Short mmCIF file of C-alpha atoms in Angstrom, two decimals:
data_model
loop_
_atom_site.label_atom_id
_atom_site.label_comp_id
_atom_site.label_asym_id
_atom_site.label_seq_id
_atom_site.Cartn_x
_atom_site.Cartn_y
_atom_site.Cartn_z
CA UNK A 30 -4.84 -34.12 24.15
CA UNK A 31 -7.66 -31.91 22.94
CA UNK A 32 -10.76 -33.86 22.05
CA UNK A 33 -13.46 -32.81 19.67
CA UNK A 34 -16.22 -31.01 21.54
CA UNK A 35 -19.44 -32.96 21.40
CA UNK A 36 -22.33 -30.64 20.69
CA UNK A 37 -24.09 -29.89 23.98
CA UNK A 38 -26.88 -32.44 24.16
CA UNK A 39 -30.14 -30.54 24.64
CA UNK A 40 -31.62 -33.52 26.47
CA UNK A 41 -28.82 -33.52 29.06
CA UNK A 42 -29.06 -29.76 29.29
CA UNK A 43 -32.79 -30.00 30.02
CA UNK A 44 -32.25 -32.70 32.68
CA UNK A 45 -29.61 -30.50 34.27
CA UNK A 46 -31.89 -27.46 34.28
CA UNK A 47 -34.55 -29.55 36.00
CA UNK A 48 -32.13 -30.85 38.66
CA UNK A 49 -30.85 -27.32 39.18
CA UNK A 50 -34.35 -26.04 40.03
CA UNK A 51 -33.94 -27.25 43.61
CA UNK A 52 -30.80 -25.14 43.92
CA UNK A 53 -32.54 -22.21 42.21
CA UNK A 54 -35.28 -22.42 44.84
CA UNK A 55 -32.75 -22.68 47.65
CA UNK A 56 -30.73 -19.70 46.38
CA UNK A 57 -33.81 -17.48 46.17
CA UNK A 58 -33.94 -16.24 49.79
CA UNK A 59 -30.16 -16.01 50.01
CA UNK A 60 -29.89 -13.97 46.78
CA UNK A 61 -32.77 -11.73 47.88
CA UNK A 62 -31.03 -11.20 51.20
CA UNK A 63 -27.77 -10.49 49.36
CA UNK A 64 -29.44 -7.87 47.14
CA UNK A 65 -31.04 -6.32 50.19
CA UNK A 66 -27.79 -6.30 52.17
CA UNK A 67 -25.84 -4.97 49.17
CA UNK A 68 -28.23 -2.00 49.08
CA UNK A 69 -27.85 -1.30 52.77
CA UNK A 70 -24.06 -1.61 52.43
CA UNK A 71 -24.15 1.20 49.87
CA UNK A 72 -23.69 -0.67 46.60
CA UNK A 73 -25.68 0.42 43.54
CA UNK A 74 -27.98 -2.16 41.95
CA UNK A 75 -25.56 -2.45 39.00
CA UNK A 76 -22.66 -3.21 41.34
CA UNK A 77 -24.70 -5.81 43.24
CA UNK A 78 -25.92 -7.57 40.07
CA UNK A 79 -22.48 -7.38 38.43
CA UNK A 80 -20.98 -9.05 41.50
CA UNK A 81 -23.53 -11.87 41.33
CA UNK A 82 -22.92 -12.24 37.57
CA UNK A 83 -19.12 -12.34 37.73
CA UNK A 84 -18.43 -13.95 41.11
CA UNK A 85 -21.40 -16.31 41.66
CA UNK A 86 -20.29 -17.36 45.14
CA UNK A 87 -22.65 -16.67 48.03
CA UNK A 88 -20.33 -16.84 51.02
CA UNK A 89 -17.62 -14.77 49.33
CA UNK A 90 -20.11 -12.13 48.22
CA UNK A 91 -21.58 -11.82 51.71
CA UNK A 92 -18.08 -11.64 53.10
CA UNK A 93 -17.19 -8.91 50.60
CA UNK A 94 -20.19 -6.89 51.79
CA UNK A 95 -19.22 -7.21 55.43
CA UNK A 96 -15.64 -6.24 54.56
CA UNK A 97 -16.81 -3.24 52.51
CA UNK A 98 -18.97 -2.23 55.47
CA UNK A 99 -15.96 -2.10 57.79
CA UNK A 100 -13.85 -0.28 55.19
CA UNK A 101 -11.53 -3.14 54.21
CA UNK A 102 -9.10 -2.66 51.30
CA UNK A 103 -9.99 -3.87 47.79
CA UNK A 104 -6.97 -6.17 47.52
CA UNK A 105 -7.76 -7.64 50.91
CA UNK A 106 -11.31 -8.42 49.71
CA UNK A 107 -10.05 -10.08 46.51
CA UNK A 108 -7.54 -12.15 48.52
CA UNK A 109 -10.22 -13.16 51.03
CA UNK A 110 -12.47 -14.17 48.12
CA UNK A 111 -9.64 -16.32 46.78
CA UNK A 112 -9.15 -18.01 50.16
CA UNK A 113 -12.87 -18.66 50.69
CA UNK A 114 -13.35 -20.01 47.15
CA UNK A 115 -10.11 -21.97 46.92
CA UNK A 116 -11.96 -25.09 48.12
CA UNK A 117 -13.55 -25.28 44.65
CA UNK A 118 -10.18 -26.52 43.40
CA UNK A 119 -10.87 -29.90 44.98
CA UNK A 120 -14.45 -30.01 43.72
CA UNK A 121 -13.23 -29.15 40.26
CA UNK A 122 -10.64 -31.92 40.51
CA UNK A 123 -13.35 -34.35 41.61
CA UNK A 124 -15.69 -33.39 38.78
CA UNK A 125 -12.71 -33.57 36.41
CA UNK A 126 -12.47 -37.31 37.06
CA UNK A 127 -16.23 -37.91 36.93
CA UNK A 128 -17.22 -35.85 33.90
CA UNK A 129 -17.44 -37.29 30.40
CA UNK A 130 -14.53 -36.34 28.13
CA UNK A 131 -15.16 -32.90 26.66
CA UNK A 132 -13.10 -30.10 25.19
CA UNK A 133 -11.19 -27.82 27.53
CA UNK A 134 -13.24 -24.90 26.25
CA UNK A 135 -16.46 -26.65 27.28
CA UNK A 136 -15.00 -27.50 30.70
CA UNK A 137 -13.96 -23.89 31.16
CA UNK A 138 -17.61 -22.99 30.49
CA UNK A 139 -19.40 -25.35 32.90
CA UNK A 140 -16.61 -24.98 35.47
CA UNK A 141 -17.67 -21.35 35.93
CA UNK A 142 -20.88 -22.57 37.61
CA UNK A 143 -19.23 -24.92 40.13
CA UNK A 144 -20.60 -23.64 43.42
CA UNK A 145 -20.83 -26.04 46.36
CA UNK A 146 -24.46 -26.80 45.52
CA UNK A 147 -23.96 -27.25 41.76
CA UNK A 148 -21.02 -29.52 42.56
CA UNK A 149 -23.12 -31.54 45.03
CA UNK A 150 -25.97 -32.08 42.56
CA UNK A 151 -23.61 -32.84 39.66
CA UNK A 152 -21.39 -35.23 41.57
CA UNK A 153 -24.22 -37.57 42.63
CA UNK A 154 -25.08 -38.15 38.96
CA UNK A 155 -23.83 -41.54 37.80
CA UNK A 156 -20.53 -41.53 35.94
CA UNK A 157 -19.68 -40.28 33.44
CA UNK A 158 -21.44 -37.01 34.23
CA UNK A 159 -22.49 -35.34 30.96
CA UNK A 160 -21.12 -31.83 30.52
CA UNK A 161 -24.57 -30.63 29.44
CA UNK A 162 -26.03 -31.87 32.71
CA UNK A 163 -23.53 -29.85 34.78
CA UNK A 164 -24.09 -26.83 32.53
CA UNK A 165 -27.87 -27.09 32.88
CA UNK A 166 -27.69 -27.41 36.66
CA UNK A 167 -25.36 -24.44 36.79
CA UNK A 168 -27.50 -22.23 34.54
CA UNK A 169 -30.62 -22.89 36.65
CA UNK A 170 -28.76 -21.98 39.85
CA UNK A 171 -27.06 -18.98 38.22
CA UNK A 172 -30.28 -17.51 36.81
CA UNK A 173 -31.85 -17.59 40.25
CA UNK A 174 -28.78 -16.10 41.92
CA UNK A 175 -28.45 -13.17 39.51
CA UNK A 176 -32.19 -12.55 39.08
CA UNK A 177 -33.06 -12.59 42.75
CA UNK A 178 -30.09 -10.38 43.59
CA UNK A 179 -31.87 -7.64 41.60
CA UNK A 180 -35.26 -8.57 43.10
CA UNK A 181 -33.84 -8.41 46.62
CA UNK A 182 -32.21 -5.06 45.97
CA UNK A 183 -35.57 -3.49 45.10
CA UNK A 184 -38.05 -5.45 47.21
CA UNK A 185 -35.91 -5.52 50.34
CA UNK A 186 -37.10 -2.09 51.36
CA UNK A 187 -40.79 -3.01 51.09
CA UNK A 188 -40.49 -6.04 53.36
CA UNK A 189 -41.81 -5.54 56.90
CA UNK A 190 -39.02 -4.30 59.18
CA UNK A 191 -39.46 -7.24 61.53
CA UNK A 192 -39.02 -9.73 58.66
CA UNK A 193 -35.97 -7.83 57.43
CA UNK A 194 -34.46 -8.10 60.88
CA UNK A 195 -35.03 -11.86 60.94
CA UNK A 196 -33.58 -12.24 57.43
CA UNK A 197 -30.18 -11.45 58.87
CA UNK A 198 -30.14 -15.05 60.05
CA UNK A 199 -30.77 -16.46 56.53
CA UNK A 200 -27.14 -16.99 55.54
CA UNK A 201 -26.26 -18.59 58.86
CA UNK A 202 -29.29 -20.87 58.63
CA UNK A 203 -28.06 -21.88 55.16
CA UNK A 204 -24.55 -22.65 56.41
CA UNK A 205 -26.00 -24.71 59.26
CA UNK A 206 -28.32 -26.47 56.82
CA UNK A 207 -25.26 -27.31 54.68
CA UNK A 208 -23.32 -28.56 57.69
CA UNK A 209 -25.96 -30.72 59.40
CA UNK A 210 -26.29 -33.44 56.71
CA UNK A 211 -22.48 -33.79 56.74
CA UNK A 212 -22.56 -34.13 60.52
CA UNK A 213 -25.22 -36.81 60.20
CA UNK A 214 -23.16 -38.62 57.55
CA UNK A 215 -19.60 -38.27 58.82
CA UNK A 216 -20.18 -37.40 62.48
CA UNK A 217 -17.31 -36.30 64.69
CA UNK A 218 -14.72 -35.26 62.06
CA UNK A 219 -17.15 -32.67 60.64
CA UNK A 220 -18.11 -31.40 64.11
CA UNK A 221 -14.46 -31.12 65.18
CA UNK A 222 -13.42 -29.34 61.97
CA UNK A 223 -16.33 -26.88 62.17
CA UNK A 224 -15.62 -26.18 65.86
CA UNK A 225 -11.92 -25.66 65.12
CA UNK A 226 -12.75 -23.34 62.20
CA UNK A 227 -15.27 -21.35 64.25
CA UNK A 228 -13.11 -21.32 67.37
CA UNK A 229 -9.96 -20.10 65.65
CA UNK A 230 -11.98 -17.54 63.66
CA UNK A 231 -13.38 -16.21 66.93
CA UNK A 232 -9.88 -15.87 68.36
CA UNK A 233 -8.32 -14.39 65.21
CA UNK A 234 -11.24 -11.99 64.76
CA UNK A 235 -9.99 -10.04 67.77
CA UNK A 236 -6.74 -9.24 65.99
CA UNK A 237 -7.39 -9.61 62.25
CA UNK A 238 -9.83 -8.31 59.64
CA UNK A 239 -12.64 -10.67 58.58
CA UNK A 240 -10.99 -12.15 55.47
CA UNK A 241 -7.65 -12.74 57.12
CA UNK A 242 -9.25 -14.18 60.25
CA UNK A 243 -11.27 -16.68 58.21
CA UNK A 244 -8.22 -17.58 56.11
CA UNK A 245 -5.98 -18.05 59.14
CA UNK A 246 -8.71 -19.95 61.02
CA UNK A 247 -9.33 -22.40 58.17
CA UNK A 248 -5.63 -23.07 57.63
CA UNK A 249 -5.03 -23.50 61.36
CA UNK A 250 -8.09 -25.74 61.72
CA UNK A 251 -7.14 -28.17 58.93
CA UNK A 252 -3.50 -28.31 60.09
CA UNK A 253 -4.49 -28.89 63.73
CA UNK A 254 -7.00 -31.53 62.66
CA UNK A 255 -4.35 -33.23 60.51
CA UNK A 256 -1.99 -33.31 63.49
CA UNK A 257 -4.77 -34.66 65.72
CA UNK A 258 -5.59 -37.57 63.43
CA UNK A 259 -1.90 -38.35 62.85
CA UNK A 260 -1.26 -38.52 66.56
CA UNK A 261 -4.22 -40.82 66.94
CA UNK A 262 -3.06 -43.09 64.13
CA UNK A 263 0.66 -43.28 64.91
CA UNK B 23 -20.75 2.47 39.10
CA UNK B 24 -17.54 3.35 40.88
CA UNK B 25 -14.49 2.32 38.90
CA UNK B 26 -12.59 0.84 41.86
CA UNK B 27 -15.63 -1.33 42.68
CA UNK B 28 -15.74 -2.70 39.12
CA UNK B 29 -12.07 -3.66 39.32
CA UNK B 30 -12.62 -5.29 42.69
CA UNK B 31 -15.59 -7.30 41.33
CA UNK B 32 -13.58 -8.38 38.26
CA UNK B 33 -10.75 -9.42 40.59
CA UNK B 34 -13.15 -11.36 42.80
CA UNK B 35 -14.58 -13.04 39.69
CA UNK B 36 -11.14 -14.04 38.41
CA UNK B 37 -9.88 -15.48 41.70
CA UNK B 38 -13.15 -17.43 42.01
CA UNK B 39 -13.17 -18.63 38.40
CA UNK B 40 -9.55 -19.82 38.23
CA UNK B 41 -9.75 -22.42 41.06
CA UNK B 42 -13.09 -23.60 39.65
CA UNK B 43 -11.69 -24.44 36.22
CA UNK B 44 -7.97 -25.03 36.71
CA UNK B 45 -8.20 -28.73 37.69
CA UNK B 46 -10.88 -29.27 35.03
CA UNK B 47 -8.61 -28.04 32.27
CA UNK B 48 -5.09 -28.66 33.54
CA UNK B 49 -4.61 -30.63 36.73
CA UNK B 50 -4.33 -34.21 37.83
CA UNK B 51 -4.57 -34.64 41.61
CA UNK B 52 -3.54 -38.28 41.44
CA UNK B 53 0.05 -37.30 42.15
CA UNK B 54 -0.76 -35.14 45.16
CA UNK B 55 0.40 -36.49 48.55
CA UNK B 56 -2.42 -38.01 50.60
CA UNK B 57 -2.06 -35.59 53.47
CA UNK B 58 -2.48 -32.57 51.20
CA UNK B 59 -5.57 -33.97 49.50
CA UNK B 60 -6.95 -34.86 52.92
CA UNK B 61 -6.34 -31.35 54.27
CA UNK B 62 -7.98 -29.80 51.23
CA UNK B 63 -10.95 -32.11 51.64
CA UNK B 64 -11.35 -30.79 55.18
CA UNK B 65 -11.42 -27.14 54.15
CA UNK B 66 -15.19 -26.87 53.49
CA UNK B 67 -16.16 -27.91 57.04
CA UNK B 68 -13.62 -25.58 58.63
CA UNK B 69 -14.84 -22.77 56.34
CA UNK B 70 -18.47 -23.43 57.31
CA UNK B 71 -17.53 -23.37 60.99
CA UNK B 72 -15.66 -20.10 60.55
CA UNK B 73 -18.50 -18.57 58.53
CA UNK B 74 -21.07 -19.52 61.19
CA UNK B 75 -19.08 -18.53 64.25
CA UNK B 76 -18.79 -15.93 65.65
CA UNK B 77 -20.76 -14.11 62.90
CA UNK B 78 -24.07 -15.68 63.89
CA UNK B 79 -23.84 -13.95 67.27
CA UNK B 80 -24.02 -10.59 65.52
CA UNK B 81 -26.65 -11.47 62.89
CA UNK B 82 -29.46 -10.13 65.08
CA UNK B 83 -29.75 -7.17 67.42
CA UNK B 84 -28.76 -9.32 70.39
CA UNK B 85 -26.51 -12.36 70.75
CA UNK B 86 -29.45 -14.37 72.13
CA UNK B 87 -31.60 -13.95 69.02
CA UNK B 88 -28.65 -15.01 66.87
CA UNK B 89 -28.02 -18.11 68.98
CA UNK B 90 -31.73 -18.94 69.01
CA UNK B 91 -31.78 -18.67 65.21
CA UNK B 92 -28.83 -21.06 65.05
CA UNK B 93 -30.58 -23.59 67.29
CA UNK B 94 -33.81 -23.33 65.24
CA UNK B 95 -31.87 -23.80 61.98
CA UNK B 96 -30.04 -26.80 63.42
CA UNK B 97 -33.23 -28.47 64.60
CA UNK B 98 -35.04 -27.92 61.28
CA UNK B 99 -32.00 -29.11 59.32
CA UNK B 100 -31.72 -32.17 61.55
CA UNK B 101 -35.16 -33.33 60.41
CA UNK B 102 -33.68 -33.61 56.93
CA UNK B 103 -35.64 -30.64 55.59
CA UNK B 104 -34.39 -29.13 52.31
CA UNK B 105 -32.15 -26.04 52.41
CA UNK B 106 -34.97 -23.68 51.51
CA UNK B 107 -37.22 -25.04 54.26
CA UNK B 108 -34.44 -24.57 56.80
CA UNK B 109 -33.79 -20.98 55.74
CA UNK B 110 -37.46 -20.00 55.39
CA UNK B 111 -38.48 -21.85 58.55
CA UNK B 112 -35.75 -20.18 60.60
CA UNK B 113 -36.71 -16.73 59.31
CA UNK B 114 -40.42 -17.33 59.99
CA UNK B 115 -39.92 -18.78 63.47
CA UNK B 116 -37.48 -16.05 64.43
CA UNK B 117 -39.94 -13.44 63.12
CA UNK B 118 -42.56 -15.05 65.34
CA UNK B 119 -40.24 -14.79 68.33
CA UNK B 120 -39.56 -11.13 67.48
CA UNK B 121 -43.30 -10.44 67.36
CA UNK B 122 -44.03 -12.22 70.64
CA UNK B 123 -41.13 -10.72 72.63
#
């Protein structure tokens, strides 16, 4: 049943914007590196910024660049984006149960901003999570992502070559930084899943294009892991 | 802007947006079988593993710099440093290594 949309509470919005600042800060080097890499991949600044505005998904955007670089097909890139971002379905489902009741239109608005990081910040808020809080967090992260994509596109070239070279590690450092707290919290399951994902990707990468290799690796990894834990239980 | 690129970006946006909002506006996962919810919950870690490896080996001009960067990032992250500190620290330390070697 459709409920009346409560007017977005400016107080909640402001609290969300403040919480989202940490993400905005964290996105800065990654967005700059994306803008820089987009330029070196041959995208125009408009194409790079449009991608950050419409997609707003770091890993998928980086993957798209690497696929463009190797001459992958457009449909293949869209499908790979779908596979990489499909995990947001579960985050959306989780937020769905935690968020305060709001109109579907409002949920369709703040749902746009549900990256891993926006989800993580939003989901630790005590229930029910106000829609304005999620929206504020998302807008702070989004502004940084889009703005620094443009900054990176133009300033990338003026950075010292040696720093540019090192910036190639930025995305991987981010992924590791995202993984380590989970390893510390959950331990072996996270390590095993990451090793399975990386291991199968390494194997599939010999035969498949990037997007398909990642897709096949992730599916294989979660199925193999499921079989492993079932065998251990039963 | 090239027209085929715009269509690709719109497509990427749509296939990203739909999974982000579909459960929020339409779905109840309460009826999903446990094993499927469990497998979906495992996807992020497998994705992170696949995104890190083997790509990290080719992030620098040699495999060794890439692996060193990974070790540096892991060690900084293990101290509980925030994401930005891990990323910036890894870049700075790796730059230092580049300068020295």
